Amino acid sequence: MEKEIRMPNHIGIIVDGNGRWAEEQGLSRSQGHLAGFKRLKELCIYAQELGLKYLSLYVFSTENFKRNKIEVKFLMDLFSEKFHSEFQEVMDLNMKIIFSGRRESLSKKILKEMDIMTEKSKNNTGMVINFCINYGGQLEILDMTKKICQEVVDGKIKIDSIDLETISSHLYQDLPMLDYIIRTSGELRLSNFMLYQASYAEFCFPKTYFPAFTNEKFYQAIVEYNNRNRRFGGNAS
Ligand code: IPE
Ligand code: IPE
Ligand code: MG
């Protein structure tokens, strides 16, 4: 059965519900984030086994800086530590790690780990994992617009030659459009996730909190995707 499944080319996961999961278990929010990251790692390995090519993970939005300082620091330290400790496994699994988001406001410590990960994994040919950290979809569109305007001013691009390809290649990462967006925890919103790339994505909103979003539940979400009829504006088949 698993062999016959058709994988989307690019999946986006909005990792949500770590805090509520922890609360339900009588644990701290930090423990929820730890459990969430552990689950995330296992899910990445499983997704690659299923043949996924591109996986974008929304793990920290620009807006998440509004959270209390202790939680923000805990998350940033967790990301830095995990990028460091999981580095060898990423290499062994041949995964390529890239990042989307603004560098400003991120500490030197996390930027260093992100840069090492990007540089060392850049020639890997397995699944591409795009971590969205300090990411906001509106800001990505703003930053893309500024980059293109600057190149027009510098005479590198002519206004008439700007097309959709120009837009993709000036976003944080030049990735294929999202085919499927999964947001755990039951919230029915994008919260500023990859607004441009989401233009024709299918959506899935499992009610499960992320740390409890098992490989089986992920597989069920893929089965659901296989039952969708993607028309892209054409006639129903
Ligand atoms: C998702 O879990 C992780 C991040 C946004 C960093 P939350 O921390 O949003 O968990 P809830 O939504 O409060 O349960
Ligand atoms: C969305 O989750 C952002 C990430 C998953 C990184 P939030 O928990 O921050 O979103 P809202 O506040 O419920 O919209
Ligand atoms: Mg949340």
PDB file of C-alpha atoms and ligand atoms in Angstrom:
ATOM      1  CA  MET A   1       0.000   0.000   0.000  1.00  0.00           C
ATOM      2  CA  GLU A   2       2.720   2.467   1.017  1.00  0.00           C
ATOM      3  CA  LYS A   3       4.491   1.893  -2.314  1.00  0.00           C
ATOM      4  CA  GLU A   4       1.503   3.052  -4.325  1.00  0.00           C
ATOM      5  CA  ILE A   5       1.109   6.349  -2.550  1.00  0.00           C
ATOM      6  CA  ARG A   6       1.696   9.514  -4.576  1.00  0.00           C
ATOM      7  CA  MET A   7       3.806  11.958  -2.593  1.00  0.00           C
ATOM      8  CA  PRO A   8       3.346  15.701  -2.956  1.00  0.00           C
ATOM      9  CA  ASN A   9       6.564  17.295  -4.222  1.00  0.00           C
ATOM     10  CA  HIS A  10       6.689  20.023  -1.557  1.00  0.00           C
ATOM     11  CA  ILE A  11       4.996  19.796   1.843  1.00  0.00           C
ATOM     12  CA  GLY A  12       4.832  22.606   4.383  1.00  0.00           C
ATOM     13  CA  ILE A  13       4.240  21.819   8.031  1.00  0.00           C
ATOM     14  CA  ILE A  14       3.108  24.486  10.459  1.00  0.00           C
ATOM     15  CA  VAL A  15       4.363  22.974  13.689  1.00  0.00           C
ATOM     16  CA  ASP A  16       1.694  23.929  16.227  1.00  0.00           C
ATOM     17  CA  GLY A  17       0.355  22.794  19.582  1.00  0.00           C
ATOM     18  CA  ASN A  18       3.549  22.044  21.534  1.00  0.00           C
ATOM     19  CA  GLY A  19       2.384  24.257  24.409  1.00  0.00           C
ATOM     20  CA  ARG A  20      -1.136  22.832  24.622  1.00  0.00           C
ATOM     21  CA  TRP A  21       0.199  19.285  24.383  1.00  0.00           C
ATOM     22  CA  ALA A  22       2.496  19.963  27.345  1.00  0.00           C
ATOM     23  CA  GLU A  23      -0.305  21.551  29.353  1.00  0.00           C
ATOM     24  CA  GLU A  24      -2.497  18.522  28.750  1.00  0.00           C
ATOM     25  CA  GLN A  25       0.287  16.259  30.059  1.00  0.00           C
ATOM     26  CA  GLY A  26       0.950  18.475  33.090  1.00  0.00           C
ATOM     27  CA  LEU A  27       4.352  19.473  31.660  1.00  0.00           C
ATOM     28  CA  SER A  28       6.009  22.833  31.058  1.00  0.00           C
ATOM     29  CA  ARG A  29       5.865  24.557  27.648  1.00  0.00           C
ATOM     30  CA  SER A  30       9.616  23.924  27.342  1.00  0.00           C
ATOM     31  CA  GLN A  31       9.022  20.198  27.659  1.00  0.00           C
ATOM     32  CA  GLY A  32       6.401  20.541  24.949  1.00  0.00           C
ATOM     33  CA  HIS A  33       8.957  22.141  22.623  1.00  0.00           C
ATOM     34  CA  LEU A  34      11.478  19.390  23.404  1.00  0.00           C
ATOM     35  CA  ALA A  35       8.913  16.714  22.594  1.00  0.00           C
ATOM     36  CA  GLY A  36       7.939  18.633  19.453  1.00  0.00           C
ATOM     37  CA  PHE A  37      11.508  18.743  18.180  1.00  0.00           C
ATOM     38  CA  LYS A  38      12.009  15.039  18.863  1.00  0.00           C
ATOM     39  CA  ARG A  39       8.855  14.257  16.886  1.00  0.00           C
ATOM     40  CA  LEU A  40       9.961  16.620  14.114  1.00  0.00           C
ATOM     41  CA  LYS A  41      13.230  14.767  13.647  1.00  0.00           C
ATOM     42  CA  GLU A  42      11.512  11.380  13.380  1.00  0.00           C
ATOM     43  CA  LEU A  43       8.951  12.818  10.986  1.00  0.00           C
ATOM     44  CA  CYS A  44      11.686  14.210   8.709  1.00  0.00           C
ATOM     45  CA  ILE A  45      13.311  10.772   8.477  1.00  0.00           C
ATOM     46  CA  TYR A  46       9.960   9.152   7.731  1.00  0.00           C
ATOM     47  CA  ALA A  47       9.060  11.762   5.114  1.00  0.00           C
ATOM     48  CA  GLN A  48      12.323  11.129   3.294  1.00  0.00           C
ATOM     49  CA  GLU A  49      11.659   7.364   3.410  1.00  0.00           C
ATOM     50  CA  LEU A  50       8.292   8.020   1.782  1.00  0.00           C
ATOM     51  CA  GLY A  51      10.125   9.797  -1.028  1.00  0.00           C
ATOM     52  CA  LEU A  52       9.383  13.440  -0.223  1.00  0.00           C
ATOM     53  CA  LYS A  53      11.637  15.881  -2.082  1.00  0.00           C
ATOM     54  CA  TYR A  54      10.961  19.214  -0.300  1.00  0.00           C
ATOM     55  CA  LEU A  55       9.795  19.852   3.258  1.00  0.00           C
ATOM     56  CA  SER A  56       9.300  23.354   4.657  1.00  0.00           C
ATOM     57  CA  LEU A  57       8.991  23.562   8.423  1.00  0.00           C
ATOM     58  CA  TYR A  58       7.516  26.610  10.132  1.00  0.00           C
ATOM     59  CA  VAL A  59       9.108  26.538  13.553  1.00  0.00           C
ATOM     60  CA  PHE A  60       9.461  30.203  14.547  1.00  0.00           C
ATOM     61  CA  SER A  61       7.585  33.130  13.064  1.00  0.00           C
ATOM     62  CA  THR A  62       8.683  36.750  13.168  1.00  0.00           C
ATOM     63  CA  GLU A  63       5.598  37.255  15.347  1.00  0.00           C
ATOM     64  CA  ASN A  64       6.817  34.612  17.838  1.00  0.00           C
ATOM     65  CA  PHE A  65       9.268  37.223  19.161  1.00  0.00           C
ATOM     66  CA  LYS A  66       6.195  38.623  20.951  1.00  0.00           C
ATOM     67  CA  ARG A  67       6.332  35.642  23.321  1.00  0.00           C
ATOM     68  CA  ASN A  68       7.974  36.002  26.700  1.00  0.00           C
ATOM     69  CA  LYS A  69      11.780  36.246  26.663  1.00  0.00           C
ATOM     70  CA  ILE A  70      12.307  32.954  28.506  1.00  0.00           C
ATOM     71  CA  GLU A  71      10.341  30.946  25.934  1.00  0.00           C
ATOM     72  CA  VAL A  72      12.057  32.720  23.013  1.00  0.00           C
ATOM     73  CA  LYS A  73      15.484  32.016  24.496  1.00  0.00           C
ATOM     74  CA  PHE A  74      14.575  28.403  25.189  1.00  0.00           C
ATOM     75  CA  LEU A  75      13.501  27.889  21.579  1.00  0.00           C
ATOM     76  CA  MET A  76      16.558  29.612  20.123  1.00  0.00           C
ATOM     77  CA  ASP A  77      18.897  27.568  22.344  1.00  0.00           C
ATOM     78  CA  LEU A  78      17.015  24.402  21.413  1.00  0.00           C
ATOM     79  CA  PHE A  79      17.390  25.127  17.680  1.00  0.00           C
ATOM     80  CA  SER A  80      21.124  25.894  18.041  1.00  0.00           C
ATOM     81  CA  GLU A  81      21.760  22.759  20.097  1.00  0.00           C
ATOM     82  CA  LYS A  82      19.798  20.501  17.779  1.00  0.00           C
ATOM     83  CA  PHE A  83      21.404  21.861  14.615  1.00  0.00           C
ATOM     84  CA  HIS A  84      24.729  21.122  16.260  1.00  0.00           C
ATOM     85  CA  SER A  85      23.913  17.670  17.677  1.00  0.00           C
ATOM     86  CA  GLU A  86      21.945  16.377  14.666  1.00  0.00           C
ATOM     87  CA  PHE A  87      24.464  17.602  12.127  1.00  0.00           C
ATOM     88  CA  GLN A  88      26.165  14.225  11.551  1.00  0.00           C
ATOM     89  CA  GLU A  89      22.855  12.426  11.162  1.00  0.00           C
ATOM     90  CA  VAL A  90      21.702  14.979   8.601  1.00  0.00           C
ATOM     91  CA  MET A  91      24.887  14.265   6.651  1.00  0.00           C
ATOM     92  CA  ASP A  92      24.498  10.485   6.981  1.00  0.00           C
ATOM     93  CA  LEU A  93      20.926  10.780   5.713  1.00  0.00           C
ATOM     94  CA  ASN A  94      22.127  12.978   2.810  1.00  0.00           C
ATOM     95  CA  MET A  95      19.574  15.701   3.650  1.00  0.00           C
ATOM     96  CA  LYS A  96      20.072  19.267   2.508  1.00  0.00           C
ATOM     97  CA  ILE A  97      19.216  21.951   5.067  1.00  0.00           C
ATOM     98  CA  ILE A  98      18.297  25.499   4.068  1.00  0.00           C
ATOM     99  CA  PHE A  99      16.711  28.388   5.971  1.00  0.00           C
ATOM    100  CA  SER A 100      14.089  31.009   5.270  1.00  0.00           C
ATOM    101  CA  GLY A 101      13.583  34.156   7.293  1.00  0.00           C
ATOM    102  CA  ARG A 102      15.344  37.334   8.327  1.00  0.00           C
ATOM    103  CA  ARG A 103      18.754  37.004   9.923  1.00  0.00           C
ATOM    104  CA  GLU A 104      18.366  40.185  11.942  1.00  0.00           C
ATOM    105  CA  SER A 105      17.191  39.555  15.547  1.00  0.00           C
ATOM    106  CA  LEU A 106      18.785  36.070  15.543  1.00  0.00           C
ATOM    107  CA  SER A 107      21.759  35.544  17.860  1.00  0.00           C
ATOM    108  CA  LYS A 108      25.300  34.957  16.589  1.00  0.00           C
ATOM    109  CA  LYS A 109      25.154  31.509  18.156  1.00  0.00           C
ATOM    110  CA  ILE A 110      22.173  30.259  16.136  1.00  0.00           C
ATOM    111  CA  LEU A 111      23.354  32.010  12.952  1.00  0.00           C
ATOM    112  CA  LYS A 112      26.655  30.191  13.239  1.00  0.00           C
ATOM    113  CA  GLU A 113      24.960  26.776  13.510  1.00  0.00           C
ATOM    114  CA  MET A 114      22.619  27.654  10.629  1.00  0.00           C
ATOM    115  CA  ASP A 115      25.535  28.694   8.426  1.00  0.00           C
ATOM    116  CA  ILE A 116      27.520  25.531   9.184  1.00  0.00           C
ATOM    117  CA  MET A 117      24.485  23.351   8.439  1.00  0.00           C
ATOM    118  CA  THR A 118      23.786  25.166   5.151  1.00  0.00           C
ATOM    119  CA  GLU A 119      27.380  25.107   3.967  1.00  0.00           C
ATOM    120  CA  LYS A 120      28.146  21.487   4.845  1.00  0.00           C
ATOM    121  CA  SER A 121      24.901  20.036   3.526  1.00  0.00           C
ATOM    122  CA  LYS A 122      24.726  22.108   0.346  1.00  0.00           C
ATOM    123  CA  ASN A 123      25.798  19.287  -1.985  1.00  0.00           C
ATOM    124  CA  ASN A 124      23.595  16.625  -0.374  1.00  0.00           C
ATOM    125  CA  THR A 125      21.087  15.141  -2.777  1.00  0.00           C
ATOM    126  CA  GLY A 126      18.385  13.792  -0.440  1.00  0.00           C
ATOM    127  CA  MET A 127      15.324  15.627   0.852  1.00  0.00           C
ATOM    128  CA  VAL A 128      15.596  19.403   1.124  1.00  0.00           C
ATOM    129  CA  ILE A 129      14.471  20.710   4.515  1.00  0.00           C
ATOM    130  CA  ASN A 130      13.665  24.402   4.580  1.00  0.00           C
ATOM    131  CA  PHE A 131      13.524  25.646   8.179  1.00  0.00           C
ATOM    132  CA  CYS A 132      11.463  28.809   8.520  1.00  0.00           C
ATOM    133  CA  ILE A 133      12.953  30.643  11.487  1.00  0.00           C
ATOM    134  CA  ASN A 134      12.239  34.305  12.193  1.00  0.00           C
ATOM    135  CA  TYR A 135      10.069  33.929   9.120  1.00  0.00           C
ATOM    136  CA  GLY A 136       7.083  35.985   8.012  1.00  0.00           C
ATOM    137  CA  GLY A 137       5.388  35.583   4.639  1.00  0.00           C
ATOM    138  CA  GLN A 138       4.559  39.278   4.258  1.00  0.00           C
ATOM    139  CA  LEU A 139       8.132  40.266   5.086  1.00  0.00           C
ATOM    140  CA  GLU A 140       9.420  37.721   2.557  1.00  0.00           C
ATOM    141  CA  ILE A 141       7.325  39.424  -0.129  1.00  0.00           C
ATOM    142  CA  LEU A 142       8.546  42.842   1.034  1.00  0.00           C
ATOM    143  CA  ASP A 143      12.206  41.720   1.007  1.00  0.00           C
ATOM    144  CA  MET A 144      11.779  40.157  -2.447  1.00  0.00           C
ATOM    145  CA  THR A 145      10.251  43.388  -3.765  1.00  0.00           C
ATOM    146  CA  LYS A 146      13.130  45.462  -2.416  1.00  0.00           C
ATOM    147  CA  LYS A 147      15.745  43.108  -3.919  1.00  0.00           C
ATOM    148  CA  ILE A 148      14.114  43.302  -7.356  1.00  0.00           C
ATOM    149  CA  CYS A 149      13.715  47.106  -7.150  1.00  0.00           C
ATOM    150  CA  GLN A 150      17.392  47.446  -6.253  1.00  0.00           C
ATOM    151  CA  GLU A 151      18.408  45.345  -9.249  1.00  0.00           C
ATOM    152  CA  VAL A 152      16.212  47.485 -11.491  1.00  0.00           C
ATOM    153  CA  VAL A 153      17.884  50.643 -10.114  1.00  0.00           C
ATOM    154  CA  ASP A 154      21.323  49.050 -10.642  1.00  0.00           C
ATOM    155  CA  GLY A 155      20.370  48.225 -14.233  1.00  0.00           C
ATOM    156  CA  LYS A 156      20.637  44.457 -13.688  1.00  0.00           C
ATOM    157  CA  ILE A 157      16.995  43.745 -14.552  1.00  0.00           C
ATOM    158  CA  LYS A 158      14.584  45.528 -16.895  1.00  0.00           C
ATOM    159  CA  ILE A 159      11.072  46.105 -15.557  1.00  0.00           C
ATOM    160  CA  ASP A 160       9.518  44.471 -18.626  1.00  0.00           C
ATOM    161  CA  SER A 161      11.495  41.285 -18.054  1.00  0.00           C
ATOM    162  CA  ILE A 162      10.156  40.756 -14.500  1.00  0.00           C
ATOM    163  CA  ASP A 163       8.077  37.589 -14.449  1.00  0.00           C
ATOM    164  CA  LEU A 164       7.055  34.872 -11.967  1.00  0.00           C
ATOM    165  CA  GLU A 165      10.491  33.291 -12.329  1.00  0.00           C
ATOM    166  CA  THR A 166      12.060  36.589 -11.202  1.00  0.00           C
ATOM    167  CA  ILE A 167       9.819  36.555  -8.137  1.00  0.00           C
ATOM    168  CA  SER A 168      10.668  32.932  -7.162  1.00  0.00           C
ATOM    169  CA  SER A 169      14.371  33.514  -7.563  1.00  0.00           C
ATOM    170  CA  HIS A 170      14.279  36.593  -5.293  1.00  0.00           C
ATOM    171  CA  LEU A 171      12.384  34.979  -2.409  1.00  0.00           C
ATOM    172  CA  TYR A 172      14.443  33.698   0.548  1.00  0.00           C
ATOM    173  CA  GLN A 173      14.736  30.328  -1.225  1.00  0.00           C
ATOM    174  CA  ASP A 174      13.943  29.377  -4.790  1.00  0.00           C
ATOM    175  CA  LEU A 175      11.641  26.427  -4.070  1.00  0.00           C
ATOM    176  CA  PRO A 176       8.827  24.756  -5.983  1.00  0.00           C
ATOM    177  CA  MET A 177       5.298  25.855  -5.049  1.00  0.00           C
ATOM    178  CA  LEU A 178       3.816  24.157  -1.995  1.00  0.00           C
ATOM    179  CA  ASP A 179       1.555  21.220  -2.850  1.00  0.00           C
ATOM    180  CA  TYR A 180       0.306  20.449   0.634  1.00  0.00           C
ATOM    181  CA  ILE A 181       0.235  22.382   3.901  1.00  0.00           C
ATOM    182  CA  ILE A 182      -0.347  20.525   7.151  1.00  0.00           C
ATOM    183  CA  ARG A 183      -1.042  22.526  10.296  1.00  0.00           C
ATOM    184  CA  THR A 184      -1.393  20.515  13.475  1.00  0.00           C
ATOM    185  CA  SER A 185      -3.414  21.465  16.589  1.00  0.00           C
ATOM    186  CA  GLY A 186      -6.677  22.311  14.849  1.00  0.00           C
ATOM    187  CA  GLU A 187      -6.050  26.006  14.157  1.00  0.00           C
ATOM    188  CA  LEU A 188      -7.465  26.977  10.757  1.00  0.00           C
ATOM    189  CA  ARG A 189      -5.040  29.684   9.652  1.00  0.00           C
ATOM    190  CA  LEU A 190      -1.727  30.219   7.875  1.00  0.00           C
ATOM    191  CA  SER A 191      -0.274  32.612  10.466  1.00  0.00           C
ATOM    192  CA  ASN A 192       1.859  34.268   7.758  1.00  0.00           C
ATOM    193  CA  PHE A 193       3.399  31.030   6.412  1.00  0.00           C
ATOM    194  CA  MET A 194       4.755  31.051   2.831  1.00  0.00           C
ATOM    195  CA  LEU A 195       1.922  33.187   1.451  1.00  0.00           C
ATOM    196  CA  TYR A 196       3.275  33.319  -2.096  1.00  0.00           C
ATOM    197  CA  GLN A 197       4.273  29.636  -2.285  1.00  0.00           C
ATOM    198  CA  ALA A 198       0.892  28.560  -0.850  1.00  0.00           C
ATOM    199  CA  SER A 199      -1.088  29.912  -3.806  1.00  0.00           C
ATOM    200  CA  TYR A 200      -2.444  26.529  -4.988  1.00  0.00           C
ATOM    201  CA  ALA A 201      -1.610  24.297  -2.040  1.00  0.00           C
ATOM    202  CA  GLU A 202      -4.051  21.776  -0.602  1.00  0.00           C
ATOM    203  CA  PHE A 203      -4.632  22.103   3.151  1.00  0.00           C
ATOM    204  CA  CYS A 204      -4.871  19.641   6.003  1.00  0.00           C
ATOM    205  CA  PHE A 205      -5.715  20.635   9.562  1.00  0.00           C
ATOM    206  CA  PRO A 206      -5.385  17.631  11.868  1.00  0.00           C
ATOM    207  CA  LYS A 207      -6.658  18.340  15.390  1.00  0.00           C
ATOM    208  CA  THR A 208      -3.665  16.544  16.945  1.00  0.00           C
ATOM    209  CA  TYR A 209      -1.065  18.625  18.799  1.00  0.00           C
ATOM    210  CA  PHE A 210       2.308  18.389  17.078  1.00  0.00           C
ATOM    211  CA  PRO A 211       4.175  16.171  19.617  1.00  0.00           C
ATOM    212  CA  ALA A 212       1.372  13.591  19.177  1.00  0.00           C
ATOM    213  CA  PHE A 213       1.388  13.826  15.359  1.00  0.00           C
ATOM    214  CA  THR A 214       2.760  10.331  14.699  1.00  0.00           C
ATOM    215  CA  ASN A 215       4.178   8.903  11.465  1.00  0.00           C
ATOM    216  CA  GLU A 216       0.861   7.056  11.046  1.00  0.00           C
ATOM    217  CA  LYS A 217      -1.061  10.339  11.274  1.00  0.00           C
ATOM    218  CA  PHE A 218       1.301  11.902   8.752  1.00  0.00           C
ATOM    219  CA  TYR A 219       0.729   8.938   6.443  1.00  0.00           C
ATOM    220  CA  GLN A 220      -3.035   9.392   6.834  1.00  0.00           C
ATOM    221  CA  ALA A 221      -2.603  13.023   5.796  1.00  0.00           C
ATOM    222  CA  ILE A 222      -0.781  11.843   2.655  1.00  0.00           C
ATOM    223  CA  VAL A 223      -3.617   9.400   1.928  1.00  0.00           C
ATOM    224  CA  GLU A 224      -6.024  12.333   2.237  1.00  0.00           C
ATOM    225  CA  TYR A 225      -3.889  14.302  -0.250  1.00  0.00           C
ATOM    226  CA  ASN A 226      -4.143  11.399  -2.685  1.00  0.00           C
ATOM    227  CA  ASN A 227      -7.925  11.761  -2.583  1.00  0.00           C
ATOM    228  CA  ARG A 228      -7.866  15.455  -3.468  1.00  0.00           C
ATOM    229  CA  ASN A 229      -8.713  16.547  -6.972  1.00  0.00           C
ATOM    230  CA  ARG A 230      -6.335  19.347  -7.876  1.00  0.00           C
ATOM    231  CA  ARG A 231      -7.775  21.339 -10.724  1.00  0.00           C
ATOM    232  CA  PHE A 232      -5.644  24.496 -10.863  1.00  0.00           C
ATOM    233  CA  GLY A 233      -8.588  26.320 -12.374  1.00  0.00           C
ATOM    234  CA  GLY A 234      -9.285  23.710 -15.026  1.00  0.00           C
ATOM    235  CA  ASN A 235     -12.361  21.551 -15.481  1.00  0.00           C
ATOM    236  CA  ALA A 236     -13.351  18.946 -12.927  1.00  0.00           C
ATOM    237  CA  SER A 237     -12.279  15.507 -14.055  1.00  0.00           C
TER     238      SER A 237
HETATM  239  C1  IPE B   1       4.384  25.497  18.100  1.00  0.00           C
HETATM  240  O1  IPE B   1       3.769  25.263  19.298  1.00  0.00           O
HETATM  241  C2  IPE B   1       5.824  25.892  18.206  1.00  0.00           C
HETATM  242  C3  IPE B   1       6.112  27.295  17.905  1.00  0.00           C
HETATM  243  C4  IPE B   1       5.302  28.171  17.422  1.00  0.00           C
HETATM  244  C5  IPE B   1       7.449  27.737  18.183  1.00  0.00           C
HETATM  245  P1  IPE B   1       3.152  26.460  20.147  1.00  0.00           P
HETATM  246  O2  IPE B   1       4.195  26.964  21.074  1.00  0.00           O
HETATM  247  O3  IPE B   1       2.543  27.491  19.278  1.00  0.00           O
HETATM  248  O4  IPE B   1       2.031  25.686  20.958  1.00  0.00           O
HETATM  249  P2  IPE B   1       0.596  26.227  21.358  1.00  0.00           P
HETATM  250  O5  IPE B   1      -0.068  26.723  20.114  1.00  0.00           O
HETATM  251  O6  IPE B   1       0.809  27.324  22.364  1.00  0.00           O
HETATM  252  O7  IPE B   1      -0.099  25.042  21.933  1.00  0.00           O
HETATM  253  C1  IPE B   2       2.457  29.662  13.944  1.00  0.00           C
HETATM  254  O1  IPE B   2       2.160  29.205  15.217  1.00  0.00           O
HETATM  255  C2  IPE B   2       3.906  29.895  13.806  1.00  0.00           C
HETATM  256  C3  IPE B   2       4.721  28.708  13.852  1.00  0.00           C
HETATM  257  C4  IPE B   2       4.274  27.479  13.877  1.00  0.00           C
HETATM  258  C5  IPE B   2       6.130  28.922  13.836  1.00  0.00           C
HETATM  259  P1  IPE B   2       1.644  30.204  16.355  1.00  0.00           P
HETATM  260  O2  IPE B   2       1.199  29.357  17.481  1.00  0.00           O
HETATM  261  O3  IPE B   2       2.675  31.221  16.636  1.00  0.00           O
HETATM  262  O4  IPE B   2       0.430  30.912  15.614  1.00  0.00           O
HETATM  263  P2  IPE B   2      -0.844  31.704  16.145  1.00  0.00           P
HETATM  264  O5  IPE B   2      -0.337  32.751  17.094  1.00  0.00           O
HETATM  265  O6  IPE B   2      -1.724  30.707  16.814  1.00  0.00           O
HETATM  266  O7  IPE B   2      -1.460  32.268  14.915  1.00  0.00           O
HETATM  267 MG    MG B   3       0.642  27.873  18.604  1.00  0.00          MG
END
